[in-house]
Amino acid sequence: LNVVGANPVDHPVHAPYTVAGVTIGDNYWPSTGLDEGLSSSTDLNVDMIGTYTYTYTLTDPSGNGPVTAVRTINVGDKIAPVATVDAEDTIVVEVMTKFTFPKVSYSDNYFKNAELGTEWQGSLMPTINTERILTKLGIFTLRFVVDDPSGNVTTVERIVRVGDFTAPEIELAGE
């Protein structure tokens, strides 16, 4: 009794599992005569990340056995979260003004949003003071990064152009 194919098997969460099966043989009985003595059981749940087994048991018509073969199935998440940033590819803002981070939405094929890690990164971040005021002129990157507990990561990047677009003011002194 031998499992057919890879063992262990890495399998994506939420995907249907196709049983690869086993090969059977005996020193006396032909394989067609062994079919009635073959059974299988599993604790496989393709909708939950984890390690599962598919156990095959064979007893021949003479009562010899049972013998077993076990396939290990590792159900895992290899799909990165999906993220969108509600902003143009290039964001143009005035220096010395309060920066408003763009609205973001994100989701994952397996984990709830509360389980995902999120962070703003990029060269823009050091130019924002504690009051979120943009303090430097230039062209910067702004990245929204979201990752799931399986280690899958998605990054969405925008360019931020911080400029001085306000004309100077002049005030006459006196009458």
PDB file of C-alpha atoms in Angstrom:
ATOM      1  CA  LEU A   1       0.000   0.000   0.000  1.00  0.00           C
ATOM      2  CA  ASN A   2       1.666   3.214  -1.195  1.00  0.00           C
ATOM      3  CA  VAL A   3       0.373   6.746  -1.623  1.00  0.00           C
ATOM      4  CA  VAL A   4       0.508   8.083  -5.179  1.00  0.00           C
ATOM      5  CA  GLY A   5       2.174  11.433  -5.835  1.00  0.00           C
ATOM      6  CA  ALA A   6       3.793  13.910  -3.494  1.00  0.00           C
ATOM      7  CA  ASN A   7       3.804  13.364   0.241  1.00  0.00           C
ATOM      8  CA  PRO A   8       3.523  15.742   2.001  1.00  0.00           C
ATOM      9  CA  VAL A   9       1.323  17.926  -0.213  1.00  0.00           C
ATOM     10  CA  ASP A  10       1.155  21.724   0.018  1.00  0.00           C
ATOM     11  CA  HIS A  11      -2.409  22.774  -0.768  1.00  0.00           C
ATOM     12  CA  PRO A  12      -3.955  26.276  -1.064  1.00  0.00           C
ATOM     13  CA  VAL A  13      -6.647  27.227   1.448  1.00  0.00           C
ATOM     14  CA  HIS A  14     -10.231  27.283   0.065  1.00  0.00           C
ATOM     15  CA  ALA A  15      -9.293  25.188  -2.997  1.00  0.00           C
ATOM     16  CA  PRO A  16     -10.972  21.837  -3.637  1.00  0.00           C
ATOM     17  CA  TYR A  17      -8.694  18.893  -2.926  1.00  0.00           C
ATOM     18  CA  THR A  18      -8.379  16.054  -5.435  1.00  0.00           C
ATOM     19  CA  VAL A  19      -7.429  12.758  -3.862  1.00  0.00           C
ATOM     20  CA  ALA A  20      -4.346  11.284  -5.556  1.00  0.00           C
ATOM     21  CA  GLY A  21      -5.043   7.805  -4.176  1.00  0.00           C
ATOM     22  CA  VAL A  22      -2.856   4.787  -3.478  1.00  0.00           C
ATOM     23  CA  THR A  23      -1.431   1.759  -5.218  1.00  0.00           C
ATOM     24  CA  ILE A  24      -2.349  -1.588  -3.705  1.00  0.00           C
ATOM     25  CA  GLY A  25      -0.802  -4.992  -4.038  1.00  0.00           C
ATOM     26  CA  ASP A  26      -0.606  -8.365  -2.330  1.00  0.00           C
ATOM     27  CA  ASN A  27       1.500 -11.505  -2.636  1.00  0.00           C
ATOM     28  CA  TYR A  28      -1.579 -13.563  -3.552  1.00  0.00           C
ATOM     29  CA  TRP A  29      -4.665 -11.462  -4.239  1.00  0.00           C
ATOM     30  CA  PRO A  30      -4.932  -9.387  -7.433  1.00  0.00           C
ATOM     31  CA  SER A  31      -5.564  -5.674  -6.926  1.00  0.00           C
ATOM     32  CA  THR A  32      -9.192  -6.073  -8.034  1.00  0.00           C
ATOM     33  CA  GLY A  33      -9.683  -8.525  -5.182  1.00  0.00           C
ATOM     34  CA  LEU A  34      -8.215  -6.055  -2.680  1.00  0.00           C
ATOM     35  CA  ASP A  35     -10.549  -3.143  -3.464  1.00  0.00           C
ATOM     36  CA  GLU A  36     -13.189  -4.234  -0.918  1.00  0.00           C
ATOM     37  CA  GLY A  37     -10.609  -4.179   1.874  1.00  0.00           C
ATOM     38  CA  LEU A  38      -9.426  -0.631   1.137  1.00  0.00           C
ATOM     39  CA  SER A  39     -10.792   2.238   3.194  1.00  0.00           C
ATOM     40  CA  SER A  40      -9.764   5.802   3.811  1.00  0.00           C
ATOM     41  CA  SER A  41     -10.371   8.528   6.348  1.00  0.00           C
ATOM     42  CA  THR A  42      -9.322  12.141   6.681  1.00  0.00           C
ATOM     43  CA  ASP A  43      -9.572  15.156   8.949  1.00  0.00           C
ATOM     44  CA  LEU A  44      -8.916  17.493   5.973  1.00  0.00           C
ATOM     45  CA  ASN A  45     -10.538  20.933   6.092  1.00  0.00           C
ATOM     46  CA  VAL A  46      -9.523  22.918   2.997  1.00  0.00           C
ATOM     47  CA  ASP A  47     -11.075  26.071   4.482  1.00  0.00           C
ATOM     48  CA  MET A  48      -8.743  26.193   7.492  1.00  0.00           C
ATOM     49  CA  ILE A  49      -4.961  26.580   7.475  1.00  0.00           C
ATOM     50  CA  GLY A  50      -3.284  23.611   9.123  1.00  0.00           C
ATOM     51  CA  THR A  51      -1.733  20.176   8.707  1.00  0.00           C
ATOM     52  CA  TYR A  52      -4.056  17.275   7.976  1.00  0.00           C
ATOM     53  CA  THR A  53      -3.788  13.595   7.154  1.00  0.00           C
ATOM     54  CA  TYR A  54      -5.435  11.286   4.653  1.00  0.00           C
ATOM     55  CA  THR A  55      -5.133   7.723   5.980  1.00  0.00           C
ATOM     56  CA  TYR A  56      -5.615   4.629   3.822  1.00  0.00           C
ATOM     57  CA  THR A  57      -6.143   1.209   5.401  1.00  0.00           C
ATOM     58  CA  LEU A  58      -5.987  -2.131   3.578  1.00  0.00           C
ATOM     59  CA  THR A  59      -6.861  -5.642   4.708  1.00  0.00           C
ATOM     60  CA  ASP A  60      -6.708  -8.496   2.175  1.00  0.00           C
ATOM     61  CA  PRO A  61      -9.569 -11.014   1.734  1.00  0.00           C
ATOM     62  CA  SER A  62      -7.589 -13.545   3.807  1.00  0.00           C
ATOM     63  CA  GLY A  63      -7.788 -11.168   6.773  1.00  0.00           C
ATOM     64  CA  ASN A  64      -4.136 -10.105   6.672  1.00  0.00           C
ATOM     65  CA  GLY A  65      -3.632  -6.539   7.788  1.00  0.00           C
ATOM     66  CA  PRO A  66      -4.592  -3.932   8.275  1.00  0.00           C
ATOM     67  CA  VAL A  67      -1.724  -1.985   6.763  1.00  0.00           C
ATOM     68  CA  THR A  68      -1.866   1.781   6.496  1.00  0.00           C
ATOM     69  CA  ALA A  69      -0.424   4.565   4.375  1.00  0.00           C
ATOM     70  CA  VAL A  70      -0.715   8.200   5.377  1.00  0.00           C
ATOM     71  CA  ARG A  71      -0.545  11.313   3.212  1.00  0.00           C
ATOM     72  CA  THR A  72       0.135  14.633   4.957  1.00  0.00           C
ATOM     73  CA  ILE A  73      -1.650  17.678   3.534  1.00  0.00           C
ATOM     74  CA  ASN A  74      -0.437  21.137   4.526  1.00  0.00           C
ATOM     75  CA  VAL A  75      -3.200  23.661   3.827  1.00  0.00           C
ATOM     76  CA  GLY A  76      -1.705  27.125   3.573  1.00  0.00           C
ATOM     77  CA  ASP A  77      -2.244  30.658   2.375  1.00  0.00           C
ATOM     78  CA  LYS A  78       0.039  31.823  -0.448  1.00  0.00           C
ATOM     79  CA  ILE A  79      -2.184  34.660  -1.695  1.00  0.00           C
ATOM     80  CA  ALA A  80      -1.244  38.226  -0.792  1.00  0.00           C
ATOM     81  CA  PRO A  81      -3.857  40.640   0.522  1.00  0.00           C
ATOM     82  CA  VAL A  82      -5.515  43.032  -1.928  1.00  0.00           C
ATOM     83  CA  ALA A  83      -5.098  46.758  -1.261  1.00  0.00           C
ATOM     84  CA  THR A  84      -6.241  49.934  -2.984  1.00  0.00           C
ATOM     85  CA  VAL A  85      -5.267  53.518  -2.259  1.00  0.00           C
ATOM     86  CA  ASP A  86      -7.909  56.074  -3.203  1.00  0.00           C
ATOM     87  CA  ALA A  87      -5.583  58.658  -4.760  1.00  0.00           C
ATOM     88  CA  GLU A  88      -4.068  59.616  -8.094  1.00  0.00           C
ATOM     89  CA  ASP A  89      -0.721  58.041  -8.984  1.00  0.00           C
ATOM     90  CA  THR A  90       0.880  61.428  -8.240  1.00  0.00           C
ATOM     91  CA  ILE A  91      -0.407  63.456  -5.316  1.00  0.00           C
ATOM     92  CA  VAL A  92       0.428  67.183  -5.403  1.00  0.00           C
ATOM     93  CA  VAL A  93       0.378  69.056  -2.077  1.00  0.00           C
ATOM     94  CA  GLU A  94       1.484  72.390  -0.674  1.00  0.00           C
ATOM     95  CA  VAL A  95       4.507  72.511   1.644  1.00  0.00           C
ATOM     96  CA  MET A  96       3.829  73.559   5.254  1.00  0.00           C
ATOM     97  CA  THR A  97       0.262  72.226   5.124  1.00  0.00           C
ATOM     98  CA  LYS A  98      -1.282  69.340   7.021  1.00  0.00           C
ATOM     99  CA  PHE A  99      -1.036  66.090   5.084  1.00  0.00           C
ATOM    100  CA  THR A 100      -4.105  63.889   4.842  1.00  0.00           C
ATOM    101  CA  PHE A 101      -3.310  60.275   4.120  1.00  0.00           C
ATOM    102  CA  PRO A 102      -5.374  58.842   1.263  1.00  0.00           C
ATOM    103  CA  LYS A 103      -8.244  56.504   2.063  1.00  0.00           C
ATOM    104  CA  VAL A 104      -7.255  52.848   1.744  1.00  0.00           C
ATOM    105  CA  SER A 105      -9.184  49.618   1.540  1.00  0.00           C
ATOM    106  CA  TYR A 106      -7.760  46.147   1.893  1.00  0.00           C
ATOM    107  CA  SER A 107      -8.825  42.546   2.369  1.00  0.00           C
ATOM    108  CA  ASP A 108      -7.404  39.048   2.395  1.00  0.00           C
ATOM    109  CA  ASN A 109      -8.590  35.734   1.029  1.00  0.00           C
ATOM    110  CA  TYR A 110      -8.332  34.101   4.478  1.00  0.00           C
ATOM    111  CA  PHE A 111      -7.585  36.468   7.352  1.00  0.00           C
ATOM    112  CA  LYS A 112      -9.890  39.161   8.744  1.00  0.00           C
ATOM    113  CA  ASN A 113      -8.764  42.773   8.377  1.00  0.00           C
ATOM    114  CA  ALA A 114      -8.120  43.019  12.131  1.00  0.00           C
ATOM    115  CA  GLU A 115      -5.478  40.273  11.723  1.00  0.00           C
ATOM    116  CA  LEU A 116      -3.609  42.077   8.937  1.00  0.00           C
ATOM    117  CA  GLY A 117      -0.614  44.313   9.493  1.00  0.00           C
ATOM    118  CA  THR A 118      -0.749  47.740   7.860  1.00  0.00           C
ATOM    119  CA  GLU A 119       1.791  50.524   7.644  1.00  0.00           C
ATOM    120  CA  TRP A 120       2.564  53.691   5.718  1.00  0.00           C
ATOM    121  CA  GLN A 121       6.169  53.764   4.498  1.00  0.00           C
ATOM    122  CA  GLY A 122       8.281  55.641   1.991  1.00  0.00           C
ATOM    123  CA  SER A 123      10.544  58.629   1.668  1.00  0.00           C
ATOM    124  CA  LEU A 124       7.661  61.010   2.491  1.00  0.00           C
ATOM    125  CA  MET A 125       7.312  59.752   6.055  1.00  0.00           C
ATOM    126  CA  PRO A 126      10.397  61.509   7.551  1.00  0.00           C
ATOM    127  CA  THR A 127       9.241  64.819   6.041  1.00  0.00           C
ATOM    128  CA  ILE A 128       5.992  64.836   8.040  1.00  0.00           C
ATOM    129  CA  ASN A 129       6.253  66.250  11.566  1.00  0.00           C
ATOM    130  CA  THR A 130       4.176  65.098  14.549  1.00  0.00           C
ATOM    131  CA  GLU A 131       1.309  67.425  13.527  1.00  0.00           C
ATOM    132  CA  ARG A 132       1.387  65.852  10.029  1.00  0.00           C
ATOM    133  CA  ILE A 133       2.720  69.075   8.498  1.00  0.00           C
ATOM    134  CA  LEU A 134       4.782  68.597   5.312  1.00  0.00           C
ATOM    135  CA  THR A 135       8.078  70.326   6.040  1.00  0.00           C
ATOM    136  CA  LYS A 136      10.200  69.719   2.912  1.00  0.00           C
ATOM    137  CA  LEU A 137       9.930  70.406  -0.798  1.00  0.00           C
ATOM    138  CA  GLY A 138      10.514  67.546  -3.181  1.00  0.00           C
ATOM    139  CA  ILE A 139       9.200  64.420  -4.836  1.00  0.00           C
ATOM    140  CA  PHE A 140       8.690  61.522  -2.455  1.00  0.00           C
ATOM    141  CA  THR A 141       7.281  58.015  -2.355  1.00  0.00           C
ATOM    142  CA  LEU A 142       4.372  56.996  -0.161  1.00  0.00           C
ATOM    143  CA  ARG A 143       3.718  53.287   0.220  1.00  0.00           C
ATOM    144  CA  PHE A 144       0.839  51.502   1.899  1.00  0.00           C
ATOM    145  CA  VAL A 145       1.959  48.036   2.982  1.00  0.00           C
ATOM    146  CA  VAL A 146      -0.404  45.309   4.138  1.00  0.00           C
ATOM    147  CA  ASP A 147       0.671  41.819   5.182  1.00  0.00           C
ATOM    148  CA  ASP A 148      -1.097  38.749   6.485  1.00  0.00           C
ATOM    149  CA  PRO A 149       0.024  36.292   9.204  1.00  0.00           C
ATOM    150  CA  SER A 150       1.140  33.835   6.493  1.00  0.00           C
ATOM    151  CA  GLY A 151       3.795  36.333   5.375  1.00  0.00           C
ATOM    152  CA  ASN A 152       2.116  37.450   2.135  1.00  0.00           C
ATOM    153  CA  VAL A 153       2.678  41.153   1.447  1.00  0.00           C
ATOM    154  CA  THR A 154       1.108  43.735  -0.850  1.00  0.00           C
ATOM    155  CA  THR A 155       2.510  47.223  -1.421  1.00  0.00           C
ATOM    156  CA  VAL A 156       0.706  50.086  -3.160  1.00  0.00           C
ATOM    157  CA  GLU A 157       2.852  53.108  -3.987  1.00  0.00           C
ATOM    158  CA  ARG A 158       2.059  56.698  -4.840  1.00  0.00           C
ATOM    159  CA  ILE A 159       4.325  59.626  -5.708  1.00  0.00           C
ATOM    160  CA  VAL A 160       3.880  62.758  -3.600  1.00  0.00           C
ATOM    161  CA  ARG A 161       5.062  66.086  -4.998  1.00  0.00           C
ATOM    162  CA  VAL A 162       5.426  68.645  -2.235  1.00  0.00           C
ATOM    163  CA  GLY A 163       5.749  72.140  -3.667  1.00  0.00           C
ATOM    164  CA  ASP A 164       5.543  75.786  -2.835  1.00  0.00           C
ATOM    165  CA  PHE A 165       2.600  76.932  -4.946  1.00  0.00           C
ATOM    166  CA  THR A 166       1.608  80.011  -2.940  1.00  0.00           C
ATOM    167  CA  ALA A 167       2.759  83.397  -4.160  1.00  0.00           C
ATOM    168  CA  PRO A 168       4.533  85.549  -1.602  1.00  0.00           C
ATOM    169  CA  GLU A 169       2.605  88.331   0.056  1.00  0.00           C
ATOM    170  CA  ILE A 170       3.677  91.930   0.254  1.00  0.00           C
ATOM    171  CA  GLU A 171       2.300  94.435   2.668  1.00  0.00           C
ATOM    172  CA  LEU A 172       2.964  98.135   2.470  1.00  0.00           C
ATOM    173  CA  ALA A 173       4.008  99.734   5.718  1.00  0.00           C
ATOM    174  CA  GLY A 174       2.764 103.153   6.672  1.00  0.00           C
ATOM    175  CA  GLU A 175       0.157 105.423   5.000  1.00  0.00           C
TER     176      GLU A 175
END
